[in-house]
Short mmCIF file of C-alpha atoms in Angstrom, two decimals:
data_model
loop_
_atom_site.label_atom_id
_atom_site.label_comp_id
_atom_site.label_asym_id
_atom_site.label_seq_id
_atom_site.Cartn_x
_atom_site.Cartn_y
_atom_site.Cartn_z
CA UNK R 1 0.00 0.00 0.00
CA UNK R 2 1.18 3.53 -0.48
CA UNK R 3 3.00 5.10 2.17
CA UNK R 4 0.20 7.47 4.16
CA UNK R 5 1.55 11.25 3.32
CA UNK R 6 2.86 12.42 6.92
CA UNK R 7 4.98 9.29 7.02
CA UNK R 8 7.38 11.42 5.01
CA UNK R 9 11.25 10.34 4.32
CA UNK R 10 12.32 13.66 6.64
CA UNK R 11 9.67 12.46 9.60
CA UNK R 12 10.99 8.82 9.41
CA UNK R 13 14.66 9.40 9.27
CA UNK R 14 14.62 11.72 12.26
CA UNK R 15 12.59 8.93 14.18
CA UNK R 16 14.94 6.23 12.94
CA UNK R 17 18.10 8.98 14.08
CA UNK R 18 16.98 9.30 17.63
CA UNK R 19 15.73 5.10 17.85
CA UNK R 20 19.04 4.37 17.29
CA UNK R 21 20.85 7.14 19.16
CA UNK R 22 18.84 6.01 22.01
CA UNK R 23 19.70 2.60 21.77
CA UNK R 24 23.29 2.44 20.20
CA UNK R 25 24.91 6.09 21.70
CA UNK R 26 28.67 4.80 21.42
CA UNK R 27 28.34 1.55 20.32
CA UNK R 28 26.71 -2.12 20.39
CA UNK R 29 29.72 -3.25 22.36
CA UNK R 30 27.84 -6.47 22.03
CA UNK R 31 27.99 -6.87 18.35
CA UNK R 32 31.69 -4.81 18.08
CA UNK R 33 33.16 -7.35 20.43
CA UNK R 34 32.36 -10.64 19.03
CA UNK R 35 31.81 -9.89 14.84
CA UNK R 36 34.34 -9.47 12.74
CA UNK R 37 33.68 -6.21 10.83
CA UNK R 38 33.85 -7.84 7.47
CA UNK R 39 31.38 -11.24 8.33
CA UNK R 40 28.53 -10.70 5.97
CA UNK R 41 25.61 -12.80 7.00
CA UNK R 42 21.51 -13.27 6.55
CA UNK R 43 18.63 -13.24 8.84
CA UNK R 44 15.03 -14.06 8.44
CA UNK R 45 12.29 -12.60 9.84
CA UNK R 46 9.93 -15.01 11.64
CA UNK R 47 6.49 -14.86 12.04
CA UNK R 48 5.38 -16.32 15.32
CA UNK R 49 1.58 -15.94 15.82
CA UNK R 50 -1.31 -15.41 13.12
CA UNK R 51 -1.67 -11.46 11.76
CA UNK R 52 -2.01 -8.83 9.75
CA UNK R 53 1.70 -7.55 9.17
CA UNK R 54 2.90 -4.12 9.20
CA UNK R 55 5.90 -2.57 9.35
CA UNK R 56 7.19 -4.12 6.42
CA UNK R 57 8.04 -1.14 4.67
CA UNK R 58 9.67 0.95 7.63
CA UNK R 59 11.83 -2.34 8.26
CA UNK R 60 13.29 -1.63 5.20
CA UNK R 61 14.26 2.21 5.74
CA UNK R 62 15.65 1.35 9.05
CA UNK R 63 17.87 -1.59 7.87
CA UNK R 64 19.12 1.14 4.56
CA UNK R 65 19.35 3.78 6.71
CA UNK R 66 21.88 2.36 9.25
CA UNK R 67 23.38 0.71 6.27
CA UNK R 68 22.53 1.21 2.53
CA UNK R 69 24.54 -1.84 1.76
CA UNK R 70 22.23 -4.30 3.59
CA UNK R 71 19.93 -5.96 0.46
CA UNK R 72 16.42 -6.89 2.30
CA UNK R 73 14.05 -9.53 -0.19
CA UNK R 74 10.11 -9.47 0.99
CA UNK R 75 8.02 -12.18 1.20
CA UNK R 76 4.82 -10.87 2.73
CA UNK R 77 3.84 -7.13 2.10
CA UNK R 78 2.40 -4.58 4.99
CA UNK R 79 -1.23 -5.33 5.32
CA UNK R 80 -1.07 -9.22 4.01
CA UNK R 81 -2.37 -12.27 6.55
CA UNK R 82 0.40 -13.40 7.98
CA UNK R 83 0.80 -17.15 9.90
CA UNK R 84 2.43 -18.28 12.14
CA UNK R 85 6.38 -19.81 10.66
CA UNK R 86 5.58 -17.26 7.57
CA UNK R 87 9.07 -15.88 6.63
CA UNK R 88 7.99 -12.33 6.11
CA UNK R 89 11.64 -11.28 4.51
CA UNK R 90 15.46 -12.21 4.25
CA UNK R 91 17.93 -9.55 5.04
CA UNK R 92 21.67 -9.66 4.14
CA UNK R 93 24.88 -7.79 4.50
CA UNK R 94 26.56 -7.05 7.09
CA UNK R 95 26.05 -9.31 10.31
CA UNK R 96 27.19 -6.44 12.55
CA UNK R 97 24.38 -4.17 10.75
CA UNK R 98 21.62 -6.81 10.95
CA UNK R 99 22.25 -7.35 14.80
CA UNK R 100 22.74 -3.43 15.49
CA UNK R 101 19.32 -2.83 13.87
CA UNK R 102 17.82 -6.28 14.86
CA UNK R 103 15.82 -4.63 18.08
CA UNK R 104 14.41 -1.20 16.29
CA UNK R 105 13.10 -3.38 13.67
CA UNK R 106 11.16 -5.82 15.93
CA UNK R 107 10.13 -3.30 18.75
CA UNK R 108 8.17 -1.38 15.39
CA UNK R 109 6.86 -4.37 13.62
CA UNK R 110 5.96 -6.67 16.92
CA UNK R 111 3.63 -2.96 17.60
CA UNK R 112 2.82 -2.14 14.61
CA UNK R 113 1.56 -5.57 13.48
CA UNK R 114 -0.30 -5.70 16.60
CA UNK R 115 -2.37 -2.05 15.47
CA UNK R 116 -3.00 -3.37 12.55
CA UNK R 117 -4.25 -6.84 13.54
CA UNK R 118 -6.48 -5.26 15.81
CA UNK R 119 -7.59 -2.71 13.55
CA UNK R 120 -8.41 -5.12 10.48
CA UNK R 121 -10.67 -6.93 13.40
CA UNK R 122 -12.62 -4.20 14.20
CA UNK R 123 -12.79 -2.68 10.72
CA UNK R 124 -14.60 -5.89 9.43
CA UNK R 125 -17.05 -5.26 11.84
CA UNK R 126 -18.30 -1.96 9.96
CA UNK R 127 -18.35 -3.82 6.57
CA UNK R 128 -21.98 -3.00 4.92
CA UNK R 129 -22.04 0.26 6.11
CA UNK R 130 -21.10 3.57 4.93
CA UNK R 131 -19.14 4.42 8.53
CA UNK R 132 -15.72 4.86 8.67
CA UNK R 133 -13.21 3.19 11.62
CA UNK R 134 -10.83 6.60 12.92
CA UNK R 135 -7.79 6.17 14.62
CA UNK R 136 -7.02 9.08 17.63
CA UNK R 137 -4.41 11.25 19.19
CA UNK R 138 -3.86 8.60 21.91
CA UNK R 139 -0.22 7.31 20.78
CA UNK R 140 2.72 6.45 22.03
CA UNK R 141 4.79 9.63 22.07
CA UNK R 142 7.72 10.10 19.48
CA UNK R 143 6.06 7.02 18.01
CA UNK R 144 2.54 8.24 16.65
CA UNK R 145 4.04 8.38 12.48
CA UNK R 146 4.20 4.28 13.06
CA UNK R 147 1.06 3.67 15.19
CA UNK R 148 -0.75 5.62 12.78
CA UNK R 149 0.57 3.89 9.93
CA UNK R 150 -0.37 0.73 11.22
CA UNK R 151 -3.97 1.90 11.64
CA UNK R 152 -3.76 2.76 7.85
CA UNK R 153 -2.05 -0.86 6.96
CA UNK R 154 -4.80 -2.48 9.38
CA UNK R 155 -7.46 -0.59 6.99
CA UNK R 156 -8.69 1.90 9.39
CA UNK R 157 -8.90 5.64 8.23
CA UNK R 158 -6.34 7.89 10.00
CA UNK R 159 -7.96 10.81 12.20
CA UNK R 160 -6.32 14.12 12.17
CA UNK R 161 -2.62 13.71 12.44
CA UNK R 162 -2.13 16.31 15.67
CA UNK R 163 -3.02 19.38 16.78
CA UNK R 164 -2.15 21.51 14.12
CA UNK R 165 -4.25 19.85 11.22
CA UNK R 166 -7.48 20.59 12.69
CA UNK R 167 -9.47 22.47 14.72
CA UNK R 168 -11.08 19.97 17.77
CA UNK R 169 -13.10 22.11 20.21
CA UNK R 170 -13.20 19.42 23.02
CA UNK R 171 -14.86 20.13 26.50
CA UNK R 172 -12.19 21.49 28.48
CA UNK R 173 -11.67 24.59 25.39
CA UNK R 174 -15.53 24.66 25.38
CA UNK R 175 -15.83 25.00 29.22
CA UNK R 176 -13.17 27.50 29.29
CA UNK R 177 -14.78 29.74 26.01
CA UNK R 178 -18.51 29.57 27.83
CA UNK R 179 -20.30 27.78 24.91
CA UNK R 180 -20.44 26.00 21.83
CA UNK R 181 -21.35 29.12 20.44
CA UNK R 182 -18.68 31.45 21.25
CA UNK R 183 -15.57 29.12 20.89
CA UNK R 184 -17.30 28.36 17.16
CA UNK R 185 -16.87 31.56 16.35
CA UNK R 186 -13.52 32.23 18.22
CA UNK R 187 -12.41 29.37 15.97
CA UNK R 188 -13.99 30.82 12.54
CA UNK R 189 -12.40 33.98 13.60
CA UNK R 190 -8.99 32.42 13.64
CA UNK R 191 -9.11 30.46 10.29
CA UNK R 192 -10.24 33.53 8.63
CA UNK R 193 -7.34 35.83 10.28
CA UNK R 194 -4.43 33.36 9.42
CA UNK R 195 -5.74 32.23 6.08
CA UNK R 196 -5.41 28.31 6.94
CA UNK R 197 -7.25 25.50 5.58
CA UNK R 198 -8.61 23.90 8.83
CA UNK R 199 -12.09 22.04 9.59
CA UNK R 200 -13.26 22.72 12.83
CA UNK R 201 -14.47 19.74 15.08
CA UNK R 202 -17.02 20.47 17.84
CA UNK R 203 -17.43 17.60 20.71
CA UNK R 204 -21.20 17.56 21.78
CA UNK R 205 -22.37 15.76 24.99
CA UNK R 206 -26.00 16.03 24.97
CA UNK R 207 -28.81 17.08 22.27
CA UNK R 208 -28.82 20.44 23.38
CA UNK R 209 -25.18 20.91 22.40
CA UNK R 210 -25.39 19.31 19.14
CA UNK R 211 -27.88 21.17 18.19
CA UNK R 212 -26.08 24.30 19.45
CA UNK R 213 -22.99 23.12 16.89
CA UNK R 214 -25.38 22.35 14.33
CA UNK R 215 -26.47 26.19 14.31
CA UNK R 216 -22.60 27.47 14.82
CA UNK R 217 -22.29 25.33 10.96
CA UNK R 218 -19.21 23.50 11.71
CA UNK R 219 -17.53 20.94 9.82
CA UNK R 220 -18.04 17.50 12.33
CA UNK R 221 -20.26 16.87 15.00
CA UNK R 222 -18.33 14.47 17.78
CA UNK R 223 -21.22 12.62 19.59
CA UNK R 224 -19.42 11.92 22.71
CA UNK R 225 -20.46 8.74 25.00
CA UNK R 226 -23.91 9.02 23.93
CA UNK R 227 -25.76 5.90 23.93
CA UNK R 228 -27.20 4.07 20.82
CA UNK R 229 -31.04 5.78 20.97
CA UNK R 230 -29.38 9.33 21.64
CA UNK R 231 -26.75 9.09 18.60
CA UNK R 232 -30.10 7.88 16.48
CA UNK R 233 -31.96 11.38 17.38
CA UNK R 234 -28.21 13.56 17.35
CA UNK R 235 -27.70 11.99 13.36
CA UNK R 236 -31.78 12.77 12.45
CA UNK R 237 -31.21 16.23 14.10
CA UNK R 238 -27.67 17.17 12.02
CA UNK R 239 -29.57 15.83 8.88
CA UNK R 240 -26.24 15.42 6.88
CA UNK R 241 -25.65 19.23 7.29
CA UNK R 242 -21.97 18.17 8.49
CA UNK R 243 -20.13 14.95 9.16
CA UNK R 244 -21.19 12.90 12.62
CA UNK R 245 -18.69 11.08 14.96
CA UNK R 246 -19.10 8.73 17.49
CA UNK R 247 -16.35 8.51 20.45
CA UNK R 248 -16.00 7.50 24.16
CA UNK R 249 -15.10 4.23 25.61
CA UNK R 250 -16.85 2.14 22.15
CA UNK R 251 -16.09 -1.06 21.72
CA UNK R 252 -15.81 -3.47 19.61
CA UNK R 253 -19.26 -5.07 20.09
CA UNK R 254 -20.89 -1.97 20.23
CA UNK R 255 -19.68 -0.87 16.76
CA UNK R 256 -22.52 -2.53 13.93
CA UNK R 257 -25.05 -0.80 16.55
CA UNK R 258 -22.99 2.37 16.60
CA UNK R 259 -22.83 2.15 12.85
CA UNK R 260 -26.75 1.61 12.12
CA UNK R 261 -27.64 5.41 13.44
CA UNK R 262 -25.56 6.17 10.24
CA UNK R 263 -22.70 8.33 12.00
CA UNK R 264 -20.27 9.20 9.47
CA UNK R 265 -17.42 7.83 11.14
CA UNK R 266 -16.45 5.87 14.68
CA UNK R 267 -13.45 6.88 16.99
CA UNK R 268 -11.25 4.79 18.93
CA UNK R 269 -8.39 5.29 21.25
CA UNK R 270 -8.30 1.53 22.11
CA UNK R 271 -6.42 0.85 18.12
CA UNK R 272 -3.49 2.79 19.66
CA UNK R 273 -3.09 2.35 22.82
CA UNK R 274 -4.30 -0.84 23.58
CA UNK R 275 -3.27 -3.35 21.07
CA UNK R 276 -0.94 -6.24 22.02
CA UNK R 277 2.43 -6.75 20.06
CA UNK R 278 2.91 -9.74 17.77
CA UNK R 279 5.58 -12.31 18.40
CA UNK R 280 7.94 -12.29 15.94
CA UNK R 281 11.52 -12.98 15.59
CA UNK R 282 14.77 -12.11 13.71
CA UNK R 283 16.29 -15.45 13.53
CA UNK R 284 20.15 -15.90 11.86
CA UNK R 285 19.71 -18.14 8.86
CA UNK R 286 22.54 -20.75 8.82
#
């Protein structure tokens, strides 16, 4: 799949810079004490447990960034069923290279894989409707570019990237502003004065405050822990005059009920911070 546009070269070498730096700093003494700098060998990762893969791709960068000599042949592509004792890919070169980068490579496929498992899972849930499955800003921090990513891979539909690509008016800014109404226009005020392209997202918690955003015409409508029968009566009453979203503590057997009040999308936290990581394993092949 093509590489979601904030993942940008720039945005993953500087992650990739300080992974290492943090891990490495002056030197895998390991590694530099018992292979010879010129030993070129070739390890396979292992797939351990049933999945959908990720990570595929940014195992790649990482292995040519440390070392553009290392050659790296794929077997099984991000977003692909994986099985357990699937080879996903061969890497060779350099043995000192391939155990230096070894760890970075696993930590971010083992999580990633594990996002986008539980994000397919979920996803498949919604199919037959028209609602979308959005990721949120609850990420691992320094590591959101790859948790999002795996959403993506997984087949859910990235949320805004951070703070600066939309406008969210959440409770605490609402609470602070005195009402729906005035932090609306607050916000309009601001897009207009700096000239930038940004929706603005209003988070409602009863009927009386959606309909209050639904008069201040904003772009998104965030129905927040409403039950079923309320969401039903908040999506009649915004009438597709702006897009609907569900969020709070949703899971994943509430979603085709979520879905039937014809939101336009569902938001969950849980496909970020609460998936497990997949076993797998960089094994030396002999």
């Amino acid at each position: 799949m093509k590489r979601p546009s904030y993942a940008t070269d720039k945005v993953l070498k500087q992650f990739i810079k300080n992974a290492l730096e943090e891990d490495i700093q002056d030197g895998d003494h390991s590694t530099l004490s018992t292979i010879p700098k010129d030993l070129q060998q070739s390890a396979k990762l292992l797939v351990k447990e049933n999945c959908i893969l990720a990570g595929v791709e940014l195992a790649e960068i990482i292995f040519k960034t440390f070392d553009k000599n290392l050659i790296v042949e794929n077997y099984i592509k991000d977003g692909e069923v994986a099985k357990a004792g699937d080879i996903a890919f061969i890497v060779t070169g350099s043995a000192r290279s391939i155990l230096s980068t070894e760890r970075l490579v696993l930590n971010c496929m083992q999580r990633m894989s594990g996002i986008a498992t539980l994000t397919h899972d979920w996803d498949s849930r919604l199919i037959g409707s028209k609602t979308k499955l959005l990721d949120t800003r609850k990420t691992t921090p320094n590591f959101r570019v790859c948790e999002k990513w795996a959403v993506a891979i997984g087949g859910g539909t990235n949320h805004r990237y951070g703070l600066y690509d939309m406008i969210m008016l959440k409770d605490n800014h609402i609470d602070y502003n005195g009402s729906i109404t005035n932090a609306v226009k607050m916000a309009k005020d601001y897009v207009k004065k700096s000239k930038k392209k940004l929706k603005i997202e209003v988070e409602t918690r009863n009927l009386e405050e959606v309909q209050e955003a639904i008069d201040a015409k904003v772009d998104r409508i965030m129905l927040d822990n409403m039950d079923v029968a309320t969401m039903k009566k908040a999506v009649k009453l915004i009438n597709g005059s702006c897009e609907s979203e569900a969020s709070g503590g949703i899971t994943r057997d509430q979603l085709k009920d979520i879905a039937t009040t014809g939101v336009t999308f569902i938001s969950v936290g849980a496909l970020t911070h609460s998936a497990e990581n997949i076993d797998l394993s960089l094994k030396a092949v002999m």
